[in-house]
Amino acid sequence: MGAFLNTQISDHICYIQLDRGKSNAMHLEMIEEISNTFQTLKDDPTIFAVVLQGKEGFFTSGLDLITLYQYDEAQMRTFWDKFINLIEQLVSFPKPFVTAVTGHSPAGGCVLALCSDYRVMAAGEYIIGLNEVPVGIIVPSSIFELYSFWIGSGNASRFLLEGKLLNPQEALSAGLIDEVVNFDRIQGTATRKIKQYLQFEPNAWQASKLNIRKHLIQQVQETKGAAIDQVLERWWAPSTRSILKTIIDNLTKKS
């Protein structure tokens, strides 16, 4: 049990539940904990696969804008460095990895889900997608590539520039998620998919997965420095700060 994650192991499958407040919004320490956990699971020969899940209502709302808004320049650079490292780590995670999208999953929440091999989403009035552009955050090209990997570059381009958020059925039609089930069936459905993957010879499966993702992994590595500089330049721009402040004021009024 970590500060922001609950983990359970059953049948050589590790179930990781994001557990930070109501919406599982991610700050630096939570990113570090997810990263450390996945590194441990990658290295542990007794763990064959991973299911990442949220809580009913939220997978994760993405980055914790309220906390990030307070970070100074050094903290912000560290945050983005670790966040992009986490994306690279999850995209290149060799073992079967399924996300149980238990509710809302915009922005950074959608990015985490995109890194997995298969996404099961809870039915309901939930949204998933990349809505960074309307917030004033630049989406790195590697994240666009990751979006395109699943939904094609035409849809990824259209959705990204509109900041489009999709409901579960729309996300299913677009190929952003793979199944929609009621919340009470979500973990069982994710487990069934994992067990299907685990029927195959593991070395062949893992090598094939990494071959398929080779271009994606390279993209994240090669564009990382430029991506961080670009994101940070916009982050500190007065127009972005103003949008963020409005969003944060609305969020803090609601809570």
XYZ file of N, CA and C in Angstrom:
765
model
N 0.854 -1.200 0.000
C 0.000 0.000 0.000
C 0.887 1.246 0.000
N 0.727 2.077 -1.022
C 1.485 3.320 -1.034
C 0.600 4.462 -0.564
N 1.116 5.662 -0.712
C 0.347 6.837 -0.289
C -0.828 7.102 -1.223
N -0.645 6.803 -2.521
C -1.671 7.166 -3.508
C -2.138 5.986 -4.352
N -1.627 4.802 -4.072
C -2.008 3.602 -4.817
C -2.314 2.481 -3.834
N -3.316 1.688 -4.176
C -3.546 0.429 -3.462
C -3.227 -0.700 -4.424
N -2.441 -1.668 -3.989
C -2.124 -2.791 -4.882
C -2.553 -4.099 -4.247
N -3.062 -4.978 -5.080
C -3.447 -6.330 -4.657
C -2.957 -7.306 -5.711
N -2.505 -8.465 -5.265
C -2.016 -9.465 -6.219
C -2.881 -10.714 -6.104
N -3.315 -11.198 -7.262
C -4.133 -12.407 -7.310
C -3.797 -13.147 -8.597
N -3.459 -14.432 -8.498
C -3.138 -15.230 -9.704
C -2.019 -14.604 -10.545
N -1.017 -14.053 -9.891
C 0.128 -13.431 -10.584
C -0.244 -12.153 -11.334
N -1.441 -11.636 -11.095
C -1.861 -10.359 -11.697
C -1.848 -9.309 -10.594
N -1.211 -8.168 -10.849
C -1.229 -7.076 -9.872
C -2.320 -6.078 -10.263
N -3.212 -5.822 -9.331
C -4.274 -4.827 -9.515
C -3.843 -3.552 -8.787
N -3.691 -2.479 -9.547
C -3.291 -1.193 -8.967
C -4.499 -0.276 -9.011
N -4.899 0.204 -7.846
C -6.000 1.178 -7.816
C -5.442 2.549 -7.477
N -5.705 3.520 -8.355
C -5.342 4.908 -8.069
C -6.212 5.387 -6.916
N -5.602 6.038 -5.932
C -6.363 6.399 -4.736
C -5.835 7.713 -4.153
N -6.247 8.798 -4.783
C -5.874 10.122 -4.241
C -7.089 11.033 -4.320
N -7.726 11.230 -3.188
C -8.908 12.099 -3.137
C -10.032 11.561 -3.999
N -10.966 12.436 -4.317
C -12.148 12.004 -5.063
C -11.806 11.661 -6.515
N -10.934 12.490 -7.139
C -10.778 12.383 -8.591
C -9.432 11.800 -9.026
N -8.595 11.392 -8.053
C -7.275 10.809 -8.388
C -6.420 11.748 -9.235
N -6.530 13.050 -8.995
C -5.706 14.013 -9.752
C -4.234 13.793 -9.407
N -3.374 13.903 -10.423
C -1.971 13.502 -10.268
C -1.045 14.705 -10.051
N -0.269 14.621 -8.979
C 0.799 15.597 -8.736
C 2.130 14.835 -8.783
N 3.229 15.514 -8.453
C 4.563 14.931 -8.626
C 4.737 13.623 -7.852
N 4.326 13.629 -6.581
C 4.547 12.436 -5.746
C 3.736 11.238 -6.248
N 2.550 11.497 -6.778
C 1.729 10.396 -7.299
C 2.349 9.817 -8.572
N 2.858 10.701 -9.450
C 3.546 10.250 -10.674
C 4.734 9.360 -10.289
N 5.491 9.800 -9.281
C 6.670 9.037 -8.840
C 6.252 7.665 -8.305
N 5.156 7.642 -7.572
C 4.702 6.364 -7.003
C 4.233 5.396 -8.097
N 3.514 5.913 -9.091
C 3.081 5.049 -10.204
C 4.321 4.485 -10.917
N 5.298 5.362 -11.164
C 6.513 4.961 -11.864
C 7.287 3.891 -11.093
N 7.473 4.127 -9.808
C 8.216 3.160 -8.979
C 7.500 1.820 -8.923
N 6.168 1.865 -8.844
C 5.373 0.635 -8.769
C 5.522 -0.173 -10.054
N 5.409 0.486 -11.203
C 5.529 -0.230 -12.478
C 6.944 -0.786 -12.674
N 7.957 -0.051 -12.191
C 9.327 -0.567 -12.301
C 9.478 -1.852 -11.491
N 8.935 -1.849 -10.291
C 8.984 -3.032 -9.419
C 8.272 -4.207 -10.082
N 7.100 -3.938 -10.675
C 6.303 -5.010 -11.296
C 6.992 -5.555 -12.547
N 7.664 -4.672 -13.281
C 8.391 -5.114 -14.473
C 9.505 -6.092 -14.075
N 10.168 -5.779 -12.968
C 11.329 -6.572 -12.533
C 10.945 -7.829 -11.756
N 9.679 -7.924 -11.331
C 9.266 -9.044 -10.466
C 8.822 -10.238 -11.325
N 9.592 -11.330 -11.305
C 9.243 -12.472 -12.162
C 7.954 -13.187 -11.743
N 7.459 -12.904 -10.545
C 6.214 -13.564 -10.098
C 4.964 -12.793 -10.539
N 5.153 -11.586 -11.102
C 4.017 -10.796 -11.618
C 3.990 -10.951 -13.130
N 2.872 -11.444 -13.638
C 2.757 -11.712 -15.077
C 2.033 -10.598 -15.836
N 1.210 -9.796 -15.130
C 0.383 -8.798 -15.822
C -0.134 -7.773 -14.814
N -0.660 -6.650 -15.347
C -1.124 -5.544 -14.492
C -2.481 -5.038 -14.971
N -3.361 -4.773 -14.005
C -4.607 -4.042 -14.269
C -4.527 -2.737 -13.485
N -4.683 -1.613 -14.188
C -4.686 -0.296 -13.542
C -6.117 0.212 -13.531
N -6.595 0.611 -12.353
C -7.994 1.034 -12.250
C -8.119 2.257 -11.340
N -9.258 2.936 -11.461
C -9.542 4.060 -10.579
C -10.588 3.641 -9.551
N -11.412 4.616 -9.164
C -12.516 4.344 -8.250
C -13.811 4.678 -8.991
N -14.911 4.232 -8.474
C -16.171 4.502 -9.184
C -16.353 6.010 -9.361
N -16.576 6.430 -10.605
C -16.775 7.846 -10.899
C -15.584 8.503 -11.561
N -14.376 8.064 -11.166
C -13.167 8.633 -11.757
C -12.114 7.555 -11.961
N -11.540 7.521 -13.154
C -10.280 6.798 -13.346
C -9.209 7.742 -12.797
N -8.899 8.803 -13.511
C -8.208 9.958 -12.949
C -8.577 11.173 -13.787
N -8.755 12.278 -13.110
C -9.108 13.523 -13.804
C -7.900 14.131 -14.511
N -6.735 13.467 -14.394
C -5.542 13.981 -15.062
C -4.641 14.712 -14.097
N -3.962 15.720 -14.598
C -2.995 16.428 -13.766
C -3.720 17.293 -12.737
N -3.138 17.364 -11.550
C -3.718 18.151 -10.461
C -3.353 19.616 -10.671
N -4.191 20.315 -11.433
C -3.886 21.703 -11.811
C -3.775 22.613 -10.595
N -4.554 22.329 -9.554
C -4.529 23.187 -8.351
C -3.143 23.139 -7.711
N -2.576 21.938 -7.598
C -1.240 21.789 -7.016
C -0.169 22.266 -7.986
N -0.291 21.882 -9.253
C 0.735 22.244 -10.237
C 0.842 23.756 -10.419
N -0.268 24.456 -10.278
C -0.280 25.915 -10.443
C 0.658 26.588 -9.431
N 0.832 25.927 -8.272
C 1.674 26.497 -7.198
C 3.158 26.174 -7.379
N 3.475 25.220 -8.259
C 4.876 24.813 -8.414
C 5.716 25.953 -8.978
N 6.993 26.006 -8.534
C 7.914 26.965 -9.155
C 8.507 26.336 -10.425
N 9.396 27.078 -11.092
C 9.887 26.617 -12.396
C 10.641 25.287 -12.294
N 11.448 25.148 -11.257
C 12.227 23.905 -11.099
C 11.300 22.718 -10.842
N 10.311 22.906 -9.984
C 9.357 21.825 -9.685
C 8.566 21.437 -10.936
N 8.205 22.454 -11.714
C 7.394 22.205 -12.903
C 8.194 21.420 -13.942
N 9.468 21.793 -14.101
C 10.327 21.062 -15.046
C 10.497 19.618 -14.577
N 10.701 19.424 -13.280
C 10.825 18.062 -12.724
C 9.549 17.274 -12.971
N 8.405 17.933 -12.751
C 7.125 17.249 -12.943
C 6.995 16.740 -14.382
N 7.215 17.630 -15.352
C 7.030 17.231 -16.754
C 8.063 16.198 -17.184
N 9.260 16.319 -16.672
C 10.300 15.327 -16.951
C 9.842 13.945 -16.477
N 9.318 13.913 -15.262
C 8.888 12.616 -14.691
C 7.613 12.112 -15.357
N 6.738 13.033 -15.754
C 5.493 12.613 -16.405
C 5.803 11.976 -17.767
N 6.680 12.595 -18.534
C 7.011 12.023 -19.849
C 7.814 10.741 -19.689
N 8.669 10.687 -18.664
C 9.353 9.414 -18.368
C 8.353 8.314 -18.049
N 7.300 8.683 -17.301
C 6.266 7.697 -16.958
C 5.556 7.204 -18.217
N 5.248 8.108 -19.126
C 4.595 7.695 -20.382
C 5.492 6.697 -21.122
N 6.776 7.037 -21.233
C 7.709 6.125 -21.915
C 7.745 4.763 -21.221
N 7.781 4.808 -19.903
C 7.834 3.570 -19.116
C 6.578 2.716 -19.328
N 5.409 3.360 -19.358
C 4.151 2.614 -19.512
C 3.976 2.111 -20.947
N 4.367 2.935 -21.928
C 4.254 2.509 -23.329
C 5.162 1.302 -23.583
N 6.317 1.283 -22.924
C 7.282 0.201 -23.165
C 7.208 -0.910 -22.106
N 6.164 -0.883 -21.262
C 5.995 -1.936 -20.246
C 5.719 -3.249 -20.972
N 6.578 -4.249 -20.800
C 6.481 -5.419 -21.680
C 5.335 -6.382 -21.362
N 4.908 -6.408 -20.118
C 3.904 -7.409 -19.711
C 2.496 -6.925 -20.079
N 1.539 -7.839 -20.187
C 0.158 -7.425 -20.448
C -0.324 -6.392 -19.422
N -0.954 -5.341 -19.933
C -1.336 -4.193 -19.102
C -2.688 -3.686 -19.607
N -3.703 -3.831 -18.763
C -5.074 -3.437 -19.119
C -5.529 -2.333 -18.172
N -6.240 -1.329 -18.702
C -6.825 -0.318 -17.814
C -8.320 -0.536 -17.679
N -8.782 -0.444 -16.434
C -10.204 -0.445 -16.113
C -10.570 1.015 -15.862
N -11.133 1.655 -16.879
C -11.446 3.095 -16.815
C -12.773 3.221 -16.078
N -12.681 3.473 -14.779
C -13.827 3.341 -13.874
C -14.723 4.577 -13.821
N -14.421 5.570 -14.671
C -15.231 6.792 -14.671
C -14.554 7.831 -15.547
N -14.661 9.091 -15.147
C -14.086 10.173 -15.948
C -12.585 9.961 -16.151
N -12.134 10.267 -17.373
C -10.721 10.062 -17.683
C -10.232 11.070 -18.732
N -10.342 12.381 -18.412
C -9.877 13.372 -19.379
C -8.364 13.569 -19.300
N -7.814 14.200 -20.310
C -6.442 14.723 -20.298
C -5.422 13.669 -19.859
N -4.704 13.945 -18.778
C -3.674 13.011 -18.308
C -4.223 11.642 -17.965
N -5.498 11.586 -17.591
C -6.130 10.282 -17.322
C -6.244 9.467 -18.596
N -6.627 10.146 -19.670
C -6.710 9.494 -20.975
C -5.321 9.030 -21.426
N -4.291 9.858 -21.179
C -2.920 9.496 -21.569
C -2.499 8.194 -20.886
N -2.750 8.078 -19.584
C -2.390 6.832 -18.878
C -3.079 5.633 -19.519
N -4.372 5.786 -19.802
C -5.137 4.678 -20.395
C -4.603 4.313 -21.778
N -4.176 5.327 -22.554
C -3.659 5.078 -23.906
C -2.395 4.224 -23.903
N -1.657 4.245 -22.800
C -0.398 3.487 -22.723
C -0.634 1.980 -22.604
N -1.842 1.596 -22.214
C -2.101 0.178 -21.940
C -2.416 -0.580 -23.226
N -2.609 -1.893 -23.099
C -2.877 -2.753 -24.251
C -4.366 -2.837 -24.579
N -5.192 -2.509 -23.588
C -6.641 -2.727 -23.746
C -7.332 -1.893 -22.680
N -8.455 -1.275 -23.059
C -9.173 -0.397 -22.141
C -10.632 -0.842 -22.007
N -11.041 -1.078 -20.784
C -12.445 -1.375 -20.480
C -12.990 -0.172 -19.728
N -14.102 0.407 -20.208
C -14.632 1.618 -19.557
C -16.001 1.353 -18.955
N -16.230 1.977 -17.809
C -17.526 1.856 -17.155
C -18.584 2.628 -17.949
N -19.753 2.011 -18.096
C -20.888 2.684 -18.735
C -21.376 3.812 -17.826
N -21.855 4.892 -18.430
C -22.403 5.983 -17.611
C -22.089 7.330 -18.219
N -22.395 8.361 -17.467
C -22.207 9.745 -17.950
C -20.766 10.164 -17.716
N -19.854 9.467 -18.361
C -18.431 9.744 -18.159
C -17.796 10.250 -19.448
N -16.623 10.876 -19.296
C -15.921 11.409 -20.467
C -14.463 10.944 -20.473
N -13.939 10.815 -21.696
C -12.531 10.471 -21.888
C -12.048 11.214 -23.131
N -10.798 11.609 -23.138
C -10.248 12.308 -24.300
C -9.159 13.276 -23.863
N -8.558 13.927 -24.857
C -7.487 14.887 -24.578
C -8.020 16.300 -24.778
N -8.201 16.993 -23.665
C -8.794 18.339 -23.728
C -7.793 19.405 -23.276
N -6.504 19.156 -23.515
C -5.477 20.090 -23.058
C -5.516 21.424 -23.796
N -5.767 21.384 -25.116
C -5.647 22.615 -25.915
C -6.552 23.742 -25.384
N -7.835 23.476 -25.075
C -8.669 24.552 -24.538
C -8.161 25.099 -23.197
N -7.382 24.292 -22.483
C -6.840 24.723 -21.180
C -5.580 25.569 -21.384
N -5.012 25.533 -22.611
C -3.797 26.297 -22.871
C -2.536 25.472 -22.713
N -2.683 24.154 -22.654
C -1.518 23.268 -22.525
C -1.251 22.640 -23.897
N 0.012 22.687 -24.310
C 0.391 22.097 -25.602
C 0.542 20.594 -25.425
N -0.046 19.851 -26.328
C 0.090 18.391 -26.302
C 1.375 18.010 -27.045
N 2.334 17.365 -26.360
C 3.568 16.953 -27.044
C 3.266 16.024 -28.220
N 4.132 16.078 -29.241
C 3.912 15.260 -30.440
C 3.873 13.777 -30.101
N 4.616 13.370 -29.071
C 4.618 11.943 -28.694
C 3.254 11.502 -28.172
N 2.544 12.410 -27.499
C 1.202 12.066 -27.002
C 0.212 12.047 -28.165
N 0.408 12.939 -29.145
C -0.409 12.875 -30.365
C -0.190 11.531 -31.062
N 1.065 11.073 -31.128
C 1.369 9.775 -31.755
C 0.674 8.636 -31.011
N 0.650 8.748 -29.707
C 0.010 7.720 -28.873
C -1.501 7.699 -29.122
N -2.103 8.872 -29.227
C -3.540 9.003 -29.524
C -3.814 8.397 -30.908
N -2.955 8.779 -31.879
C -3.115 8.311 -33.260
C -2.962 6.795 -33.372
N -2.098 6.241 -32.528
C -1.821 4.802 -32.541
C -3.116 4.008 -32.404
N -4.054 4.544 -31.610
C -5.313 3.835 -31.355
C -6.472 4.311 -32.230
N -6.525 5.605 -32.542
C -7.746 6.107 -33.208
C -7.463 6.651 -34.604
N -6.206 6.535 -35.073
C -5.851 7.056 -36.400
C -5.532 8.546 -36.331
N -4.667 9.008 -37.233
C -4.189 10.387 -37.116
C -5.260 11.419 -37.480
N -6.188 11.058 -38.366
C -7.251 12.008 -38.713
C -8.120 12.342 -37.520
N -8.645 11.307 -36.870
C -9.467 11.531 -35.673
C -8.654 12.171 -34.561
N -7.425 11.704 -34.377
C -6.590 12.262 -33.294
C -6.393 13.760 -33.505
N -6.159 14.147 -34.746
C -5.948 15.563 -35.066
C -7.218 16.380 -34.823
N -8.334 15.880 -35.330
C -9.610 16.597 -35.145
C -9.960 16.713 -33.655
N -9.894 15.589 -32.961
C -10.299 15.564 -31.540
C -9.400 16.466 -30.698
N -8.098 16.425 -30.992
C -7.126 17.175 -30.198
C -7.347 18.679 -30.347
N -7.532 19.135 -31.582
C -7.657 20.573 -31.822
C -8.995 21.116 -31.328
N -9.981 20.231 -31.161
C -11.273 20.644 -30.583
C -11.297 20.457 -29.065
N -10.280 19.763 -28.532
C -10.330 19.402 -27.112
C -11.505 18.482 -26.833
N -11.811 17.609 -27.783
C -13.039 16.801 -27.724
C -12.991 15.764 -26.607
N -14.054 15.713 -25.841
C -14.225 14.686 -24.816
C -15.368 13.776 -25.256
N -15.152 12.474 -25.175
C -16.110 11.497 -25.694
C -16.781 10.749 -24.555
N -18.056 10.402 -24.757
C -18.703 9.526 -23.778
C -18.288 8.081 -24.086
N -18.599 7.128 -23.197
C -18.106 5.762 -23.410
C -18.460 5.175 -24.783
N -19.686 5.402 -25.263
C -20.085 4.830 -26.564
C -19.324 5.467 -27.719
N -19.144 6.785 -27.647
C -18.370 7.480 -28.685
C -16.916 6.995 -28.682
N -16.379 6.826 -27.484
C -14.990 6.371 -27.353
C -14.831 4.956 -27.894
N -15.860 4.139 -27.685
C -15.854 2.763 -28.204
C -15.885 2.786 -29.737
N -16.756 3.617 -30.299
C -16.861 3.713 -31.762
C -15.561 4.207 -32.391
N -14.869 5.114 -31.689
C -13.635 5.694 -32.229
C -12.429 4.761 -32.068
N -12.588 3.705 -31.246
C -11.458 2.816 -30.995
C -10.567 3.295 -29.858
N -11.034 4.312 -29.145
C -10.273 4.830 -28.013
C -10.346 3.860 -26.835
N -11.491 3.220 -26.676
C -11.611 2.139 -25.700
C -12.133 0.894 -26.420
N -12.027 -0.245 -25.730
C -12.303 -1.531 -26.374
C -13.601 -2.198 -25.923
N -14.047 -1.869 -24.721
C -15.297 -2.449 -24.208
C -15.937 -1.466 -23.247
N -17.259 -1.466 -23.201
C -18.013 -0.699 -22.203
C -18.850 -1.697 -21.408
N -18.682 -1.695 -20.106
C -19.449 -2.606 -19.241
C -19.926 -1.839 -18.010
N -20.891 -2.390 -17.299
C -21.306 -1.766 -16.050
C -20.157 -1.809 -15.048
N -20.145 -0.823 -14.170
C -19.031 -0.688 -13.220
C -18.759 -1.989 -12.454
N -19.828 -2.671 -12.052
C -19.618 -3.875 -11.221
C -18.976 -5.033 -12.001
N -18.888 -4.891 -13.321
C -18.266 -5.958 -14.123
C -16.890 -5.564 -14.650
N -16.441 -4.368 -14.303
C -15.264 -3.839 -14.985
C -13.983 -4.609 -14.635
N -13.815 -4.920 -13.361
C -12.582 -5.624 -12.986
C -12.574 -7.044 -13.546
N -13.727 -7.716 -13.514
C -13.824 -9.071 -14.067
C -13.536 -9.097 -15.563
N -14.021 -8.072 -16.273
C -13.792 -7.991 -17.719
C -12.311 -7.763 -18.014
N -11.686 -6.876 -17.237
C -10.251 -6.607 -17.403
C -9.440 -7.868 -17.128
N -9.829 -8.602 -16.093
C -9.115 -9.839 -15.733
C -9.249 -10.882 -16.837
N -10.436 -10.966 -17.404
C -10.649 -11.945 -18.482
C -9.738 -11.644 -19.673
N -9.598 -10.358 -19.996
C -8.730 -9.978 -21.106
C -7.273 -10.321 -20.790
N -6.859 -9.990 -19.581
C -5.476 -10.302 -19.155
C -5.217 -11.801 -19.286
N -6.176 -12.607 -18.837
C -5.973 -14.068 -18.871
C -5.908 -14.584 -20.310
N -6.608 -13.896 -21.201
C -6.507 -14.261 -22.623
C -5.069 -14.025 -23.109
N -4.498 -12.868 -22.754
C -3.107 -12.579 -23.143
C -2.137 -13.589 -22.518
N -2.421 -13.989 -21.296
C -1.491 -14.870 -20.573
C -1.522 -16.320 -21.075
N -2.462 -16.621 -21.958
C -2.473 -17.972 -22.550
C -1.314 -18.149 -23.527
N -0.779 -17.022 -24.029
C 0.240 -17.114 -25.080
C 1.637 -17.259 -24.482
N 2.561 -17.721 -25.311
C 3.952 -17.846 -24.868
C 4.462 -16.439 -24.532
N 4.892 -16.206 -23.277
C 5.125 -14.830 -22.830
C 6.234 -14.102 -23.581
N 7.312 -14.793 -23.920
C 8.418 -14.100 -24.602
C 8.000 -13.630 -25.993
N 7.262 -14.482 -26.700
C 6.780 -14.114 -28.039
C 5.791 -12.954 -27.942
N 4.914 -13.006 -26.954
C 3.909 -11.946 -26.782
C 4.593 -10.609 -26.474
N 5.513 -10.641 -25.516
C 6.153 -9.392 -25.086
C 7.031 -8.795 -26.188
N 7.771 -9.647 -26.893
C 8.629 -9.148 -27.980
C 7.778 -8.551 -29.102
N 6.655 -9.190 -29.393
C 5.746 -8.678 -30.435
C 5.175 -7.320 -30.025
N 4.763 -7.219 -28.765
C 4.223 -5.947 -28.267
C 5.252 -4.828 -28.447
N 6.492 -5.081 -28.049
C 7.519 -4.039 -28.131
C 7.888 -3.729 -29.588
N 7.824 -4.724 -30.459
C 8.041 -4.477 -31.901
C 6.971 -3.528 -32.455
N 5.727 -3.815 -32.103
C 4.591 -3.014 -32.585
C 4.718 -1.565 -32.114
N 5.261 -1.383 -30.912
C 5.332 -0.056 -30.290
C 6.678 0.637 -30.485
N 7.542 0.024 -31.283
C 8.913 0.539 -31.412
C 8.938 2.028 -31.802
N 8.137 2.383 -32.799
C 8.095 3.772 -33.268
C 7.586 4.703 -32.164
N 6.553 4.255 -31.454
C 5.989 5.057 -30.362
C 7.030 5.336 -29.290
N 7.747 4.289 -28.889
C 8.750 4.406 -27.822
C 9.847 5.380 -28.259
N 10.285 5.246 -29.509
C 11.317 6.155 -30.042
C 10.828 7.598 -30.032
N 9.570 7.792 -30.439
C 8.974 9.138 -30.474
C 9.054 9.809 -29.107
N 8.663 9.075 -28.069
C 8.657 9.649 -26.720
C 10.081 10.025 -26.326
N 11.032 9.120 -26.587
C 12.423 9.371 -26.192
C 13.013 10.564 -26.939
N 12.811 10.586 -28.252
C 13.501 11.566 -29.085
C 12.941 12.981 -28.953
N 11.666 13.090 -28.636
C 11.047 14.425 -28.608
C 10.926 14.977 -27.185
N 11.411 14.213 -26.205
C 11.155 14.564 -24.805
C 11.651 15.967 -24.442
N 12.913 16.279 -24.748
C 13.478 17.574 -24.347
C 12.729 18.737 -24.955
N 12.496 18.662 -26.259
C 11.782 19.732 -26.964
C 10.356 19.855 -26.448
N 9.731 18.708 -26.160
C 8.341 18.710 -25.673
C 8.243 19.444 -24.336
N 9.183 19.156 -23.435
C 9.139 19.787 -22.109
C 9.332 21.301 -22.242
N 10.300 21.718 -23.062
C 10.547 23.161 -23.252
C 9.292 23.856 -23.781
N 8.641 23.217 -24.749
C 7.467 23.826 -25.370
C 6.300 23.911 -24.377
N 6.082 22.820 -23.649
C 4.989 22.796 -22.667
C 5.225 23.875 -21.600
N 6.467 23.976 -21.106
C 6.763 24.923 -20.031
C 6.670 26.370 -20.504
N 7.082 26.616 -21.733
C 6.984 27.981 -22.258
C 5.533 28.455 -22.243
N 4.615 27.574 -22.659
C 3.197 27.944 -22.646
C 2.646 28.001 -21.228
N 3.105 27.076 -20.386
C 2.597 26.981 -19.012
C 2.754 28.313 -18.272
N 3.906 28.989 -18.495
C 4.178 30.239 -17.771
C 3.658 31.469 -18.524
N 3.129 31.275 -19.720
C 2.616 32.425 -20.479
C 1.405 33.016 -19.757
N 1.298 34.352 -19.709
C 0.177 34.984 -18.981
C -1.202 34.486 -19.423
N -1.383 34.255 -20.731
C -2.709 33.819 -21.216
C -3.070 32.454 -20.634
N -2.079 31.537 -20.563
C -2.336 30.203 -19.991
C -2.590 30.305 -18.495
N -1.777 31.119 -17.809
C -1.965 31.278 -16.348
C -3.379 31.781 -16.052
N -3.844 32.671 -16.905
C -5.185 33.245 -16.712
C -6.267 32.168 -16.871
N -6.131 31.321 -17.918
C -7.097 30.220 -18.126
C -7.045 29.262 -16.943
N -5.813 28.904 -16.535
C -5.648 27.958 -15.415
C -6.281 28.522 -14.147
N -6.064 29.816 -13.915
C -6.600 30.417 -12.693
C -8.137 30.349 -12.692
N -8.752 30.594 -13.844
C -10.218 30.511 -13.955
C -10.698 29.091 -13.658
N -9.999 28.101 -14.244
C -10.364 26.693 -14.013
C -10.236 26.345 -12.535
N -9.134 26.774 -11.942
C -8.874 26.456 -10.533
C -9.897 27.119 -9.634
N -10.241 28.383 -9.938
C -11.271 29.076 -9.149
C -12.594 28.302 -9.205
N -12.944 27.804 -10.392
C -14.184 27.010 -10.538
C -14.093 25.707 -9.762
N -12.921 25.050 -9.852
C -12.738 23.770 -9.138
C -12.832 23.973 -7.631
N -12.215 25.050 -7.134
C -12.194 25.240 -5.687
C -13.577 25.688 -5.165
N -14.353 26.351 -6.017
C -15.722 26.693 -5.620
C -16.575 25.448 -5.440
N -16.339 24.459 -6.351
C -17.155 23.232 -6.318
C -16.813 22.374 -5.097
N -15.513 22.408 -4.710
C -15.099 21.452 -3.655
C -15.410 21.972 -2.269
